[in-house]
Every structure is written in C-alpha cells, then in structure tokens.
PDB file of C-alpha atoms and ligand atoms in Angstrom:
ATOM      1  CA  MET A 963       0.494  -0.373  -0.148  1.00 88.00           C
ATOM      2  CA  ARG A 964       1.468   3.451  -0.790  1.00 95.00           C
ATOM      3  CA  GLN A 965       2.190   5.400   2.246  1.00 98.00           C
ATOM      4  CA  LEU A 966       0.197   8.904   2.530  1.00 98.00           C
ATOM      5  CA  ILE A 967       2.029  11.801   3.368  1.00 98.00           C
ATOM      6  CA  ALA A 968      -0.302  14.132   4.186  1.00 98.00           C
ATOM      7  CA  GLY A 969       0.556  18.639   5.697  1.00 98.00           C
ATOM      8  CA  ASN A 970      -1.606  20.423   8.056  1.00 98.00           C
ATOM      9  CA  TRP A 971      -1.007  23.812   8.203  1.00 98.00           C
ATOM     10  CA  LYS A 972      -3.163  24.612  10.361  1.00 98.00           C
ATOM     11  CA  MET A 973      -4.926  28.587  10.619  1.00 98.00           C
ATOM     12  CA  ASN A 974      -1.586  29.136   8.750  1.00 98.00           C
ATOM     13  CA  GLY A 975      -1.552  30.690   5.360  1.00 95.00           C
ATOM     14  CA  LEU A 976      -2.933  34.420   4.161  1.00 98.00           C
ATOM     15  CA  ARG A 977      -3.714  33.720   0.523  1.00 98.00           C
ATOM     16  CA  ALA A 978      -0.618  34.956  -1.694  1.00 98.00           C
ATOM     17  CA  GLU A 979       1.805  32.830   0.728  1.00 98.00           C
ATOM     18  CA  ALA A 980      -0.504  29.534   0.580  1.00 98.00           C
ATOM     19  CA  LEU A 981      -0.830  29.890  -3.242  1.00 98.00           C
ATOM     20  CA  ALA A 982       3.166  30.502  -2.824  1.00 98.00           C
ATOM     21  CA  LEU A 983       3.430  27.300  -1.642  1.00 98.00           C
ATOM     22  CA  ALA A 984       0.910  25.225  -3.586  1.00 98.00           C
ATOM     23  CA  SER A 985       2.935  26.808  -6.832  1.00 98.00           C
ATOM     24  CA  ALA A 986       5.982  24.834  -5.017  1.00 97.00           C
ATOM     25  CA  LEU A 987       4.913  21.905  -3.764  1.00 97.00           C
ATOM     26  CA  ARG A 988       3.389  21.008  -7.269  1.00 96.00           C
ATOM     27  CA  GLN A 989       6.103  21.821  -9.369  1.00 93.00           C
ATOM     28  CA  SER A 990       8.238  19.190  -7.428  1.00 91.00           C
ATOM     29  CA  ALA A 991       5.557  16.820  -6.167  1.00 88.00           C
ATOM     30  CA  ASP A 992       5.764  14.620  -9.746  1.00 86.00           C
ATOM     31  CA  GLY A 993       6.994  11.263  -9.641  1.00 88.00           C
ATOM     32  CA  LEU A 994       6.653  10.887  -5.606  1.00 92.00           C
ATOM     33  CA  GLY A 995       6.286   7.003  -5.163  1.00 93.00           C
ATOM     34  CA  CYS A 996       3.409   8.273  -2.092  1.00 97.00           C
ATOM     35  CA  ASP A 997       0.812  10.184  -2.216  1.00 97.00           C
ATOM     36  CA  ILE A 998       0.356  12.877  -0.693  1.00 97.00           C
ATOM     37  CA  LEU A 999      -2.307  15.527   0.551  1.00 98.00           C
ATOM     38  CA  VAL A1000      -2.275  19.163   1.880  1.00 98.00           C
ATOM     39  CA  CYS A1001      -5.198  20.934   4.082  1.00 98.00           C
ATOM     40  CA  PRO A1002      -4.947  24.106   3.909  1.00 98.00           C
ATOM     41  CA  PRO A1003      -7.018  26.639   5.691  1.00 98.00           C
ATOM     42  CA  ALA A1004     -10.768  26.446   4.573  1.00 98.00           C
ATOM     43  CA  THR A1005     -10.470  30.204   4.098  1.00 98.00           C
ATOM     44  CA  VAL A1006      -7.739  28.962   0.980  1.00 98.00           C
ATOM     45  CA  LEU A1007      -8.481  25.998   0.170  1.00 98.00           C
ATOM     46  CA  GLY A1008     -10.543  26.445  -2.670  1.00 98.00           C
ATOM     47  CA  ALA A1009      -7.818  28.397  -4.965  1.00 98.00           C
ATOM     48  CA  VAL A1010      -5.224  25.672  -3.248  1.00 98.00           C
ATOM     49  CA  ALA A1011      -6.966  23.286  -5.091  1.00 98.00           C
ATOM     50  CA  ASP A1012      -7.721  25.290  -8.123  1.00 98.00           C
ATOM     51  CA  THR A1013      -3.436  25.707  -8.123  1.00 98.00           C
ATOM     52  CA  LEU A1014      -3.305  21.566  -7.712  1.00 98.00           C
ATOM     53  CA  GLN A1015      -6.074  20.840 -10.013  1.00 96.00           C
ATOM     54  CA  GLY A1016      -4.296  18.434 -12.201  1.00 95.00           C
ATOM     55  CA  SER A1017      -1.603  17.700 -10.585  1.00 95.00           C
ATOM     56  CA  ALA A1018      -1.019  14.324  -7.770  1.00 94.00           C
ATOM     57  CA  ILE A1019      -1.597  16.712  -4.864  1.00 97.00           C
ATOM     58  CA  LEU A1020      -4.324  15.962  -3.375  1.00 97.00           C
ATOM     59  CA  VAL A1021      -6.608  18.441  -1.065  1.00 98.00           C
ATOM     60  CA  GLY A1022      -7.991  18.249   2.638  1.00 98.00           C
ATOM     61  CA  GLY A1023     -10.092  19.897   4.765  1.00 98.00           C
ATOM     62  CA  GLN A1024      -8.921  20.205   8.817  1.00 98.00           C
ATOM     63  CA  ASP A1025     -12.306  19.530  10.097  1.00 98.00           C
ATOM     64  CA  CYS A1026     -15.977  19.429   9.524  1.00 98.00           C
ATOM     65  CA  HIS A1027     -19.404  19.358  11.318  1.00 98.00           C
ATOM     66  CA  ALA A1028     -20.975  16.533  11.261  1.00 98.00           C
ATOM     67  CA  ALA A1029     -25.074  17.888   9.302  1.00 98.00           C
ATOM     68  CA  PRO A1030     -24.388  18.241   6.130  1.00 97.00           C
ATOM     69  CA  LYS A1031     -26.381  22.515   6.108  1.00 97.00           C
ATOM     70  CA  GLY A1032     -28.090  24.422   8.737  1.00 98.00           C
ATOM     71  CA  ALA A1033     -28.008  26.666  11.557  1.00 98.00           C
ATOM     72  CA  HIS A1034     -24.314  26.354  12.769  1.00 98.00           C
ATOM     73  CA  THR A1035     -22.751  29.673  12.414  1.00 98.00           C
ATOM     74  CA  GLY A1036     -18.843  29.150  12.195  1.00 97.00           C
ATOM     75  CA  ASP A1037     -19.086  25.867  10.689  1.00 98.00           C
ATOM     76  CA  ILE A1038     -18.140  23.948   7.674  1.00 98.00           C
ATOM     77  CA  SER A1039     -20.162  21.048   6.214  1.00 98.00           C
ATOM     78  CA  PRO A1040     -18.471  17.949   4.454  1.00 98.00           C
ATOM     79  CA  GLU A1041     -20.242  18.865   1.464  1.00 98.00           C
ATOM     80  CA  MET A1042     -18.978  22.889   1.310  1.00 98.00           C
ATOM     81  CA  LEU A1043     -15.375  21.217   1.249  1.00 98.00           C
ATOM     82  CA  ARG A1044     -16.120  18.907  -0.523  1.00 98.00           C
ATOM     83  CA  ASP A1045     -17.959  21.667  -2.919  1.00 98.00           C
ATOM     84  CA  ALA A1046     -14.704  23.907  -2.974  1.00 98.00           C
ATOM     85  CA  GLY A1047     -12.406  20.808  -4.537  1.00 98.00           C
ATOM     86  CA  ALA A1048     -11.305  18.504  -1.211  1.00 98.00           C
ATOM     87  CA  ARG A1049     -11.320  15.280  -1.137  1.00 98.00           C
ATOM     88  CA  TRP A1050     -10.526  14.487   2.390  1.00 98.00           C
ATOM     89  CA  VAL A1051     -10.818  15.713   5.707  1.00 98.00           C
ATOM     90  CA  ILE A1052      -8.965  15.429   9.361  1.00 98.00           C
ATOM     91  CA  VAL A1053     -11.469  15.451  11.945  1.00 98.00           C
ATOM     92  CA  GLY A1054     -10.283  14.595  15.653  1.00 98.00           C
ATOM     93  CA  HIS A1055      -6.705  16.367  15.485  1.00 98.00           C
ATOM     94  CA  SER A1056      -6.093  16.974  19.997  1.00 98.00           C
ATOM     95  CA  GLU A1057      -6.404  20.595  19.109  1.00 98.00           C
ATOM     96  CA  ARG A1058      -9.534  20.318  18.285  1.00 98.00           C
ATOM     97  CA  ARG A1059     -10.774  17.124  20.901  1.00 98.00           C
ATOM     98  CA  GLN A1060      -8.207  19.719  23.934  1.00 96.00           C
ATOM     99  CA  ALA A1061     -10.235  23.137  22.969  1.00 97.00           C
ATOM    100  CA  TYR A1062     -13.580  21.845  21.326  1.00 97.00           C
ATOM    101  CA  ALA A1063     -13.886  19.434  24.202  1.00 97.00           C
ATOM    102  CA  GLU A1064     -14.492  17.326  20.613  1.00 98.00           C
ATOM    103  CA  SER A1065     -15.398  13.658  21.977  1.00 98.00           C
ATOM    104  CA  ASN A1066     -14.967  10.325  19.913  1.00 98.00           C
ATOM    105  CA  ALA A1067     -18.782  10.236  19.468  1.00 98.00           C
ATOM    106  CA  MET A1068     -19.019  13.548  17.377  1.00 98.00           C
ATOM    107  CA  VAL A1069     -15.332  12.163  16.033  1.00 98.00           C
ATOM    108  CA  ARG A1070     -17.381   9.147  14.478  1.00 98.00           C
ATOM    109  CA  ASP A1071     -20.261  11.319  13.264  1.00 98.00           C
ATOM    110  CA  LYS A1072     -18.637  14.188  11.683  1.00 98.00           C
ATOM    111  CA  ALA A1073     -15.932  11.036  10.255  1.00 98.00           C
ATOM    112  CA  GLU A1074     -19.326   8.791   8.995  1.00 98.00           C
ATOM    113  CA  ALA A1075     -20.499  11.991   7.854  1.00 98.00           C
ATOM    114  CA  ALA A1076     -17.254  13.579   5.300  1.00 98.00           C
ATOM    115  CA  MET A1077     -17.468   9.324   4.099  1.00 98.00           C
ATOM    116  CA  LEU A1078     -21.134  10.099   3.084  1.00 98.00           C
ATOM    117  CA  ALA A1079     -19.962  13.444   1.077  1.00 98.00           C
ATOM    118  CA  GLY A1080     -17.821  11.683  -0.153  1.00 98.00           C
ATOM    119  CA  LEU A1081     -14.610  12.824   1.520  1.00 98.00           C
ATOM    120  CA  LEU A1082     -11.774  10.367   3.168  1.00 98.00           C
ATOM    121  CA  PRO A1083     -11.491  11.105   6.584  1.00 98.00           C
ATOM    122  CA  ILE A1084      -8.292  10.839   8.581  1.00 98.00           C
ATOM    123  CA  ILE A1085      -9.418  10.437  12.115  1.00 98.00           C
ATOM    124  CA  CYS A1086      -6.612  11.415  14.702  1.00 98.00           C
ATOM    125  CA  VAL A1087      -5.937   9.748  17.814  1.00 98.00           C
ATOM    126  CA  GLY A1088      -2.832   9.776  21.164  1.00 98.00           C
ATOM    127  CA  GLU A1089      -2.275  10.425  24.278  1.00 98.00           C
ATOM    128  CA  THR A1090      -1.507  13.175  26.249  1.00 98.00           C
ATOM    129  CA  GLU A1091       2.525  12.297  28.374  1.00 97.00           C
ATOM    130  CA  GLN A1092       0.546  12.030  31.703  1.00 98.00           C
ATOM    131  CA  GLN A1093      -1.745   9.255  30.082  1.00 98.00           C
ATOM    132  CA  ARG A1094       1.789   7.843  29.060  1.00 98.00           C
ATOM    133  CA  LEU A1095       3.692   8.345  31.561  1.00 97.00           C
ATOM    134  CA  ALA A1096       0.979   6.249  34.133  1.00 98.00           C
ATOM    135  CA  GLY A1097       1.117   3.555  31.373  1.00 98.00           C
ATOM    136  CA  ALA A1098      -2.212   4.086  29.550  1.00 98.00           C
ATOM    137  CA  ALA A1099      -1.019   5.157  25.829  1.00 98.00           C
ATOM    138  CA  GLU A1100      -2.273   1.827  24.988  1.00 98.00           C
ATOM    139  CA  THR A1101      -6.053   1.837  26.731  1.00 98.00           C
ATOM    140  CA  VAL A1102      -6.206   5.112  25.746  1.00 98.00           C
ATOM    141  CA  VAL A1103      -5.510   5.294  22.221  1.00 98.00           C
ATOM    142  CA  ALA A1104      -7.397   1.777  21.774  1.00 98.00           C
ATOM    143  CA  ALA A1105     -10.527   3.617  23.540  1.00 98.00           C
ATOM    144  CA  GLN A1106     -10.588   6.318  20.528  1.00 98.00           C
ATOM    145  CA  VAL A1107      -9.960   4.151  17.586  1.00 98.00           C
ATOM    146  CA  ASP A1108     -12.904   2.148  18.877  1.00 98.00           C
ATOM    147  CA  GLY A1109     -14.919   5.166  19.862  1.00 98.00           C
ATOM    148  CA  SER A1110     -14.267   7.084  16.286  1.00 98.00           C
ATOM    149  CA  VAL A1111     -14.087   4.960  14.287  1.00 98.00           C
ATOM    150  CA  PRO A1112     -17.531   4.537  11.961  1.00 98.00           C
ATOM    151  CA  ALA A1113     -18.282   1.168  10.457  1.00 97.00           C
ATOM    152  CA  GLY A1114     -17.192   0.907   6.865  1.00 97.00           C
ATOM    153  CA  PHE A1115     -14.539   2.955   7.799  1.00 98.00           C
ATOM    154  CA  THR A1116     -12.981   4.146   4.669  1.00 94.00           C
ATOM    155  CA  GLY A1117     -10.324   6.507   5.098  1.00 98.00           C
ATOM    156  CA  VAL A1118      -7.158   6.315   7.651  1.00 98.00           C
ATOM    157  CA  ILE A1119      -6.166   6.757  11.100  1.00 98.00           C
ATOM    158  CA  ALA A1120      -2.884   9.815  12.286  1.00 98.00           C
ATOM    159  CA  TYR A1121      -1.613   8.599  15.684  1.00 98.00           C
ATOM    160  CA  GLU A1122      -0.672  11.735  17.068  1.00 98.00           C
ATOM    161  CA  PRO A1123       0.717  11.043  20.619  1.00 98.00           C
ATOM    162  CA  ILE A1124      -0.516  14.702  21.914  1.00 97.00           C
ATOM    163  CA  TRP A1125       3.104  15.541  23.548  1.00 97.00           C
ATOM    164  CA  ALA A1126       5.144  15.178  20.538  1.00 97.00           C
ATOM    165  CA  ILE A1127       3.245  17.904  18.829  1.00 97.00           C
ATOM    166  CA  GLY A1128       5.287  20.805  17.831  1.00 95.00           C
ATOM    167  CA  THR A1129       7.351  20.013  20.489  1.00 96.00           C
ATOM    168  CA  GLY A1130      10.054  18.997  18.493  1.00 95.00           C
ATOM    169  CA  ARG A1131      10.056  15.953  20.480  1.00 95.00           C
ATOM    170  CA  VAL A1132       9.599  12.003  18.662  1.00 92.00           C
ATOM    171  CA  ALA A1133       8.034   9.430  20.155  1.00 94.00           C
ATOM    172  CA  GLU A1134      11.000   6.409  20.086  1.00 96.00           C
ATOM    173  CA  ASP A1135      10.508   3.810  17.101  1.00 97.00           C
ATOM    174  CA  ASP A1136       9.816   0.591  19.936  1.00 98.00           C
ATOM    175  CA  ASP A1137       6.909   3.388  21.074  1.00 97.00           C
ATOM    176  CA  ILE A1138       6.067   4.261  17.344  1.00 98.00           C
ATOM    177  CA  VAL A1139       5.928  -0.106  16.728  1.00 98.00           C
ATOM    178  CA  THR A1140       3.817  -0.472  19.986  1.00 98.00           C
ATOM    179  CA  MET A1141       1.315   1.365  19.253  1.00 98.00           C
ATOM    180  CA  HIS A1142       0.938   0.936  15.485  1.00 98.00           C
ATOM    181  CA  ARG A1143       0.190  -2.101  16.126  1.00 98.00           C
ATOM    182  CA  CYS A1144      -2.466  -1.234  19.250  1.00 98.00           C
ATOM    183  CA  ILE A1145      -3.865   1.019  16.210  1.00 98.00           C
ATOM    184  CA  ARG A1146      -3.893  -2.655  14.041  1.00 98.00           C
ATOM    185  CA  ASP A1147      -5.359  -5.021  15.924  1.00 98.00           C
ATOM    186  CA  GLN A1148      -8.269  -2.479  17.737  1.00 98.00           C
ATOM    187  CA  LEU A1149      -8.885  -1.517  14.007  1.00 98.00           C
ATOM    188  CA  VAL A1150      -9.732  -5.256  13.328  1.00 98.00           C
ATOM    189  CA  GLY A1151     -11.343  -5.353  16.426  1.00 97.00           C
ATOM    190  CA  THR A1152     -13.697  -2.382  15.616  1.00 97.00           C
ATOM    191  CA  LEU A1153     -13.853  -3.116  12.141  1.00 98.00           C
ATOM    192  CA  GLY A1154     -13.299  -6.806  10.767  1.00 97.00           C
ATOM    193  CA  GLU A1155     -10.955  -7.860   8.676  1.00 97.00           C
ATOM    194  CA  SER A1156     -11.266  -4.355   6.932  1.00 97.00           C
ATOM    195  CA  GLY A1157      -9.451  -2.957   9.514  1.00 98.00           C
ATOM    196  CA  GLN A1158      -5.664  -4.941   8.146  1.00 97.00           C
ATOM    197  CA  GLY A1159      -6.026  -2.509   5.083  1.00 97.00           C
ATOM    198  CA  VAL A1160      -6.441   0.781   6.797  1.00 98.00           C
ATOM    199  CA  ARG A1161      -3.778   2.830   6.546  1.00 98.00           C
ATOM    200  CA  VAL A1162      -2.275   4.518  10.132  1.00 98.00           C
ATOM    201  CA  LEU A1163       0.055   7.263  10.209  1.00 98.00           C
ATOM    202  CA  TYR A1164       2.511   8.672  12.711  1.00 98.00           C
ATOM    203  CA  GLY A1165       2.528  12.124  13.766  1.00 98.00           C
ATOM    204  CA  GLY A1166       3.754  14.332  15.992  1.00 97.00           C
ATOM    205  CA  SER A1167       7.324  16.594  14.708  1.00 96.00           C
ATOM    206  CA  VAL A1168       8.053  14.854  12.041  1.00 98.00           C
ATOM    207  CA  LYS A1169      11.194  16.643  10.053  1.00 97.00           C
ATOM    208  CA  PRO A1170      13.114  15.564   7.219  1.00 98.00           C
ATOM    209  CA  ALA A1171      15.543  14.510   9.243  1.00 96.00           C
ATOM    210  CA  GLY A1172      14.227  11.656  10.927  1.00 94.00           C
ATOM    211  CA  ALA A1173      11.539  10.577   7.919  1.00 97.00           C
ATOM    212  CA  SER A1174      13.504   8.394   6.329  1.00 96.00           C
ATOM    213  CA  THR A1175      14.121   5.914   9.614  1.00 97.00           C
ATOM    214  CA  LEU A1176      10.533   7.123  11.062  1.00 97.00           C
ATOM    215  CA  LEU A1177       8.712   5.488   7.533  1.00 97.00           C
ATOM    216  CA  VAL A1178      10.625   2.432   7.157  1.00 97.00           C
ATOM    217  CA  LEU A1179       8.980   1.428  10.236  1.00 97.00           C
ATOM    218  CA  PRO A1180       6.947  -1.050  11.019  1.00 97.00           C
ATOM    219  CA  GLY A1181       2.857  -0.487  10.475  1.00 97.00           C
ATOM    220  CA  VAL A1182       4.131   3.051   9.988  1.00 98.00           C
ATOM    221  CA  GLY A1183       1.118   3.783   7.020  1.00 98.00           C
ATOM    222  CA  GLY A1184       2.524   7.339   6.796  1.00 98.00           C
ATOM    223  CA  ALA A1185       3.237  10.771   8.005  1.00 98.00           C
ATOM    224  CA  LEU A1186       0.902  13.637   9.480  1.00 98.00           C
ATOM    225  CA  VAL A1187       3.122  16.609   9.137  1.00 98.00           C
ATOM    226  CA  GLY A1188       2.250  19.528  11.132  1.00 98.00           C
ATOM    227  CA  GLY A1189       5.467  22.344  10.322  1.00 98.00           C
ATOM    228  CA  ALA A1190       7.758  21.178   8.493  1.00 98.00           C
ATOM    229  CA  SER A1191       4.735  20.990   5.749  1.00 98.00           C
ATOM    230  CA  LEU A1192       4.555  25.214   5.862  1.00 98.00           C
ATOM    231  CA  ASN A1193       8.183  24.790   3.564  1.00 98.00           C
ATOM    232  CA  ALA A1194       7.289  22.405   0.562  1.00 97.00           C
ATOM    233  CA  GLU A1195      11.771  21.541   0.315  1.00 97.00           C
ATOM    234  CA  ASP A1196      11.126  19.977   4.200  1.00 98.00           C
ATOM    235  CA  PHE A1197       7.599  18.538   3.044  1.00 98.00           C
ATOM    236  CA  LEU A1198       8.658  17.079  -0.130  1.00 97.00           C
ATOM    237  CA  THR A1199      12.033  15.844   1.541  1.00 97.00           C
ATOM    238  CA  ILE A1200       9.358  14.275   4.129  1.00 98.00           C
ATOM    239  CA  ALA A1201       7.471  12.959   1.217  1.00 97.00           C
ATOM    240  CA  ARG A1202      10.258  12.100  -0.904  1.00 96.00           C
ATOM    241  CA  SER A1203      11.689   9.384   2.380  1.00 96.00           C
ATOM    242  CA  ALA A1204       8.344   7.395   2.253  1.00 94.00           C
ATOM    243  CA  ALA A1205       8.563   4.024   2.271  1.00 71.00           C
TER     244      ALA A1205
HETATM  245  C1  PEP B2351       0.120  18.132  13.942  1.00 63.85           C
HETATM  246  O1  PEP B2351      -0.167  18.704  14.441  1.00 63.85           O
HETATM  247  O2  PEP B2351      -0.412  17.248  13.270  1.00 63.85           O
HETATM  248  C2  PEP B2351       1.511  17.842  13.853  1.00 63.85           C
HETATM  249  C3  PEP B2351       2.261  16.809  13.464  1.00 63.85           C
HETATM  250  O3  PEP B2351       2.199  18.976  13.749  1.00 63.85           O
HETATM  251  P1  PEP B2351       4.170  19.023  13.494  1.00 63.85           P
HETATM  252  O4  PEP B2351       4.253  17.780  12.719  1.00 63.85           O
HETATM  253  O5  PEP B2351       3.769  20.472  14.161  1.00 63.85           O
HETATM  254  O6  PEP B2351       4.688  18.262  15.279  1.00 63.85           O
END
C-alpha cells in the first residue's frame, strides 16, 4: 500500500503565502512514490485546490461539521469542503479534541458525515504525556479508535502522541511500532478484517531529518506533518523519504 504524506497547515497561510506554497509543491511533486495531501485553512482551500488541479497533490479540510447544512454559525459541512475541491478531511485532531471538547462520538459522527459526502476522513488519536507516564497509552488510544471509527470506515488513522505535536519531541521507534500494532489490533476488533487495510500514519514533530527512519518502521503507513508542511522543500523531502 502506498504511504500517505499529509500536511496540516493549521491556521497558517494568507492567500499569497498559501498559493506560493501550493505552486512550489506542484512544481516538484511529480513522480513521488507516495500519496501526498495538503490541508490548508478553509479560507484558501478553494484557491489551493484550483492551483493544484491536475497535479498529483490531494487537498483536504482540517475539520468539518457532522451536519450537511443548517444553523451552525461559523462551521463548515463536508459537502462544502467537497464543493471547494477537497477530497479528504482531518477530524478529531487533538487541538480540536482539547480546545472544543470534541468527544469520540462527535469525531465518529464527523467521520461518518465526511464519508457520506464523498470525503476520506483522517481520524486523529493520541495520548497525553500524563497518560503515557501512567502506562495508559495503549488503553486510551484503543478506546479512541473504537469510539471514533464509524462502521464501513474508508479513511486513515493518524497516531499523534499529543506531547510530540509541535514540541520537537518524537516518540521512540519501539513505542511507535507498539502503538501502531495496538491501533491495527483495535481496527480489526472494531471493523473486522477490513481493519487490516486501513493506513495508520504517525504524526508529531516529523521533520526531514528523521523521516526516512520513521517511514520504514513496521506498520507506519505515512505521516501527518504540521510545522514542516509549511516549507515546500521540507515537506517534499519527507515525501521523498516515503517507503
Ligand atoms: C499536527 O499537528 O498534526 C502535527 C503533527 O504537528 P507537528 O508536525 O508540527 O508536530
């Protein structure tokens, strides 16, 4: 299965910067041996999708509402993301689970709504540092997978230890392998045999320097990249490291 290298631009990028980044990626993205996805802010998603049209680079949203439309001021439906050119959407990022108290059930509803609208969801899971120190990482993450993944799931999972996001700290190789195995086991427990085919990405301070070591670890189906996805050369170097 091809690895997926996904960039989460978060709340970064005015129109000129976003389009410059998309153009730089477009120029060098041909012939990569992996799938490559960018998730820009919603305000520039349509313009980025237009810039990348006809290229190998996929476009996604960073979140969506679970309803197709209605009285939800400030929210964006999966249909709207698709209409703007997205084919993927991140749901349940830890920044949203924490800042907006998004529960597993809410994340599952968003993922289900995304699939209904023809989008592929990336469901994020991951433990806090306290949970890891307490020896609860596997239990916490397995419960997140079980509670957040809808029946008939067609997307991917991103394992992102919260303490590794934006901190420059990357999980130990052994821990990454253990957590990916735990997630695979839970996917099979939740979805049955189809859980074997779900890609599981690693995310948390992935940089060009460590990417080639990370991406050959057993069970790692790609990477979700935050900070380093804002620099075209860094992001492409990570993509070129894909196994
Ligand atoms: C993220 O927020 O999904 C992420 C992985 O960020 P960073 O790469 O900056 O740690």
